[in-house]
mmCIF file of C-alpha atoms in Angstrom:
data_model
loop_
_atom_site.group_PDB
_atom_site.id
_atom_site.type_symbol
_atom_site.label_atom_id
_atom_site.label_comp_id
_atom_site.label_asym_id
_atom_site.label_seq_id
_atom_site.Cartn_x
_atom_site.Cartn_y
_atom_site.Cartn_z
ATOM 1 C CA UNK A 1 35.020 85.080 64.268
ATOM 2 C CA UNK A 2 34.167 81.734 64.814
ATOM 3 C CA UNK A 3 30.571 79.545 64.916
ATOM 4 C CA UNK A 4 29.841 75.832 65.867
ATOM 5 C CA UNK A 5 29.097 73.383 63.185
ATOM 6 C CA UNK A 6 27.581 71.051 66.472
ATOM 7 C CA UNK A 7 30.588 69.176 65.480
ATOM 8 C CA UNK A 8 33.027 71.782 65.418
ATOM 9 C CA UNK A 9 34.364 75.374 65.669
ATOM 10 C CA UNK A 10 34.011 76.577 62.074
ATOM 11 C CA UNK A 11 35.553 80.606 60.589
ATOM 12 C CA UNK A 12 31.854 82.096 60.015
ATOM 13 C CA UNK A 13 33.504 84.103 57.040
ATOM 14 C CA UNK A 14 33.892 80.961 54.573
ATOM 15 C CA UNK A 15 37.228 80.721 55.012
ATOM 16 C CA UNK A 16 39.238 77.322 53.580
ATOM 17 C CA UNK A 17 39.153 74.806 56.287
ATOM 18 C CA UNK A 18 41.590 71.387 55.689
ATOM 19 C CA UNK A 19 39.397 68.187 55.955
ATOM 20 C CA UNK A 20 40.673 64.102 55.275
ATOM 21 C CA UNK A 21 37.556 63.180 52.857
ATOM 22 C CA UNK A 22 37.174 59.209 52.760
ATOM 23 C CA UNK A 23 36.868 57.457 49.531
ATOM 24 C CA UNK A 24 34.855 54.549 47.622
ATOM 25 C CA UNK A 25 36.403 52.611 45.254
ATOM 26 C CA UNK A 26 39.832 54.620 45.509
ATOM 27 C CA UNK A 27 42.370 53.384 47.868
ATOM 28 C CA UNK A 28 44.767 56.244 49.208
ATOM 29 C CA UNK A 29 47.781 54.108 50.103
ATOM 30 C CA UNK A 30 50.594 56.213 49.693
ATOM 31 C CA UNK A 31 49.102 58.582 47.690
ATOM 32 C CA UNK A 32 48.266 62.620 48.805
ATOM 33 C CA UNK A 33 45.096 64.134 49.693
ATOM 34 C CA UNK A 34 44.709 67.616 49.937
ATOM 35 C CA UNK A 35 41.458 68.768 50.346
ATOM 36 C CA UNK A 36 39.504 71.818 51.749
ATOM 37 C CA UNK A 37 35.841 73.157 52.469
ATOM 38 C CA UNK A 38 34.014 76.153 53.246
ATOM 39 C CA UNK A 39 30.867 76.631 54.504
ATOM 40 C CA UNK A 40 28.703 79.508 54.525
ATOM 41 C CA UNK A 41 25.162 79.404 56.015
ATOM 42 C CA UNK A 42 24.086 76.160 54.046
ATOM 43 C CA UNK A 43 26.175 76.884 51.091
ATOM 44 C CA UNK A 44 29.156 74.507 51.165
ATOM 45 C CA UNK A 45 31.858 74.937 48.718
ATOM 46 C CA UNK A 46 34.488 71.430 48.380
ATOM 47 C CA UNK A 47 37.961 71.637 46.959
ATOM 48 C CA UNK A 48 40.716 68.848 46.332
ATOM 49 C CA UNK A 49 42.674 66.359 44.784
ATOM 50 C CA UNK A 50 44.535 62.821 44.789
ATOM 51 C CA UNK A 51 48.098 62.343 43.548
ATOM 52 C CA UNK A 52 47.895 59.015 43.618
ATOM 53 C CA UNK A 53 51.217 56.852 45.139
ATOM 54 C CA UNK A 54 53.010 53.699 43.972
ATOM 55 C CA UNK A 55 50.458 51.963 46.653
ATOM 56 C CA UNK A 56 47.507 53.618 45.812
ATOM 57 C CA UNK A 57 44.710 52.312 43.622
ATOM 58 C CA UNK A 58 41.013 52.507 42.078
ATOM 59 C CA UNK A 59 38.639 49.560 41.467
ATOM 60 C CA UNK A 60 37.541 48.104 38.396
ATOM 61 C CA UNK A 61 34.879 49.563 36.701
ATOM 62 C CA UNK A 62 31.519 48.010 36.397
ATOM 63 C CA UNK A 63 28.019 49.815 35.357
ATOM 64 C CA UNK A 64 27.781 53.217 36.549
ATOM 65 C CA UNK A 65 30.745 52.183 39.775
ATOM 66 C CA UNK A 66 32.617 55.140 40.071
ATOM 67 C CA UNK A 67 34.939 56.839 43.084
ATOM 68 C CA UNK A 68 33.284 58.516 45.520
ATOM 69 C CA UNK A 69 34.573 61.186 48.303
ATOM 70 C CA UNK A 70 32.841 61.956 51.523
ATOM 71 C CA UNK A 71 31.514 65.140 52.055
ATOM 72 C CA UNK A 72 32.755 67.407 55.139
ATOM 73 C CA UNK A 73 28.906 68.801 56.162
ATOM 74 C CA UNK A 74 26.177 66.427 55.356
ATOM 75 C CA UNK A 75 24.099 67.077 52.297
ATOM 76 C CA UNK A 76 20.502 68.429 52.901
ATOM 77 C CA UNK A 77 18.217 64.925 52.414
ATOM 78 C CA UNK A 78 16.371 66.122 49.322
ATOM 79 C CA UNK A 79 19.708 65.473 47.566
ATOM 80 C CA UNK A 80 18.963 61.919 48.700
ATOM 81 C CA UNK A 81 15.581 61.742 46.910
ATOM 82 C CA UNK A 82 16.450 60.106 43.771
ATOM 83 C CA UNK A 83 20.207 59.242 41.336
ATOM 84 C CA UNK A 84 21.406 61.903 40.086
ATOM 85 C CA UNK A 85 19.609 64.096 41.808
ATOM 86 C CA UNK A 86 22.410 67.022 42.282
ATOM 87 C CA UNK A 87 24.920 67.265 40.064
ATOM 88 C CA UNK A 88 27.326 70.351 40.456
ATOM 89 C CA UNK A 89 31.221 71.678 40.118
ATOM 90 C CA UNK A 90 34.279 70.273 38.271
ATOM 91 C CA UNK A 91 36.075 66.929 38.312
ATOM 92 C CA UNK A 92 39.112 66.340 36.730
ATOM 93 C CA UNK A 93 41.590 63.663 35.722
ATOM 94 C CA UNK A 94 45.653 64.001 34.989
ATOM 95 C CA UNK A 95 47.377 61.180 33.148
ATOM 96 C CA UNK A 96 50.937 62.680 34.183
ATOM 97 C CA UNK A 97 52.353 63.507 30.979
ATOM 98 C CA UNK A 98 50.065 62.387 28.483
ATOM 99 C CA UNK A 99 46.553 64.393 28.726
ATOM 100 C CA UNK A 100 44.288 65.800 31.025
ATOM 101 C CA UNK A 101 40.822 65.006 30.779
ATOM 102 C CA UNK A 102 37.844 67.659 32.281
ATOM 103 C CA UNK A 103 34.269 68.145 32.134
ATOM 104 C CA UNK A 104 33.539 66.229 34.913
ATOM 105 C CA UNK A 105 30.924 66.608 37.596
ATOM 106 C CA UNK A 106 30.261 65.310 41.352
ATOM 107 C CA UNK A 107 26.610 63.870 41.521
ATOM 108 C CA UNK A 108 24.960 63.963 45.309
ATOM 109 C CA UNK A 109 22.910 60.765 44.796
ATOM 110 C CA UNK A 110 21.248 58.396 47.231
ATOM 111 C CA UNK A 111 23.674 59.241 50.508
ATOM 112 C CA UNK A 112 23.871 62.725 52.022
ATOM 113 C CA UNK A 113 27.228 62.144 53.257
ATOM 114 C CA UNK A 114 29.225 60.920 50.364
ATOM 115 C CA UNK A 115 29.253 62.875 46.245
ATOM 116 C CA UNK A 116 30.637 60.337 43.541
ATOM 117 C CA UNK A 117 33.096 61.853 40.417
ATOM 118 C CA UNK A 118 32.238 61.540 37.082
ATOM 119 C CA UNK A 119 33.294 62.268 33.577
ATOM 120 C CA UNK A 120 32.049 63.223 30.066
ATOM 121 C CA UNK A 121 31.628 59.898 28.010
ATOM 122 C CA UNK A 122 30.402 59.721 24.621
ATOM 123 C CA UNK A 123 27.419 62.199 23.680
ATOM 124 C CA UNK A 124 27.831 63.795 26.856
ATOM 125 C CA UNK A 125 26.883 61.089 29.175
ATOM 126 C CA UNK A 126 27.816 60.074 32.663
ATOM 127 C CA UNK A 127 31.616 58.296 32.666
ATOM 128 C CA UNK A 128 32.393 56.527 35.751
ATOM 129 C CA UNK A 129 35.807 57.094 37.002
ATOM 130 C CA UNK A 130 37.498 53.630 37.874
ATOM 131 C CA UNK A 131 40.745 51.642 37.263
ATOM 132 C CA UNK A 132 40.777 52.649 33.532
ATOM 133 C CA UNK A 133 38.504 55.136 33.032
ATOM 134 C CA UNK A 134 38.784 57.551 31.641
ATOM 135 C CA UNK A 135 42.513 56.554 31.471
ATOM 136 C CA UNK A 136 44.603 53.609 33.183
ATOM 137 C CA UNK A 137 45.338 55.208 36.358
ATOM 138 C CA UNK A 138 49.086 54.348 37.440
ATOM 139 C CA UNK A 139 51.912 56.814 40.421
ATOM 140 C CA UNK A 140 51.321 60.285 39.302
ATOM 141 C CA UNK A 141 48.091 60.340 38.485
ATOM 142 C CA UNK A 142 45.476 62.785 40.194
ATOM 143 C CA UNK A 143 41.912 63.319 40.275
ATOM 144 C CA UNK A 144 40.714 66.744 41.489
ATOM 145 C CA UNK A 145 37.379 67.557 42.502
ATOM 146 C CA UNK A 146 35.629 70.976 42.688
ATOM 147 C CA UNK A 147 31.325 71.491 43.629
ATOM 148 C CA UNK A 148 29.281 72.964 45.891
ATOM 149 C CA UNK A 149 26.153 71.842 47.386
ATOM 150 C CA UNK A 150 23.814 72.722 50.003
ATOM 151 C CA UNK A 151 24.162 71.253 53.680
ATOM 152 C CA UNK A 152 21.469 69.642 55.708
#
């Protein structure tokens, strides 16, 4: 069973659905995306990750710059209202064979259409994710990404 998105024909029973998020500050190249969503009334529920390619690359950090993915539903507006003002799910980072770093979060901020990826920094604040944060990023590396929010 099926039910229209007014954008598209959606499985009504939350089932996976492949979507091509766009990124901030994170430049695909030849890197892999694989990333899925489900939606269920206005609960949405994101899933994915970034293996990032010989061609692919993050900008340098600066403040609180960090990468951002779109989202597949737009975010309801009160999400909108203020930074920080959602902050939800999982966000991780793998340094292929040397560590893996967790704790993250995705934080629906001032855009409804778009959740930026942090990480745990010192005494549990807010880490952007950029060029070398929390690690250098170089081929190999991925960044997976894991929240819910609720849609507009």
């Amino acid at each position: 069973e099926f039910r229209f998105s007014g954008a598209a024909w959606l499985p009504s029973d939350g089932a996976l659905v492949a979507y091509v998020p766009t990124f901030t500050r994170l430049t695909v190249g030849n890197g892999a995306v694989t990333a899925f969503y489900s939606q269920q009334g206005k609960r949405v529920s994101v899933l994915g990750s970034v293996k990032l390619g010989s061609t692919s690359s993050l900008s340098a950090g600066s403040g609180v710059l960090t990468v951002g993915v779109s989202l597949p539903v737009a975010a309801a507006t009160r999400y909108g209202i203020a930074s920080d003002a959602y902050q939800s799910g999982n966000v991780g980072a793998l340094d292929t064979g040397t560590n893996i770093y967790g704790g993250g979060f995705a934080s629906i901020e001032a855009s409804t259409t778009e959740a930026k990826l942090y990480m745990p920094g010192a005494g549990g604040v807010r880490t952007p994710i950029h060029a070398t944060s929390p690690f250098t990023f170089t081929t190999g590396d991925i960044v997976s990404f894991e929240f819910e929010y609720e849609a507009a």
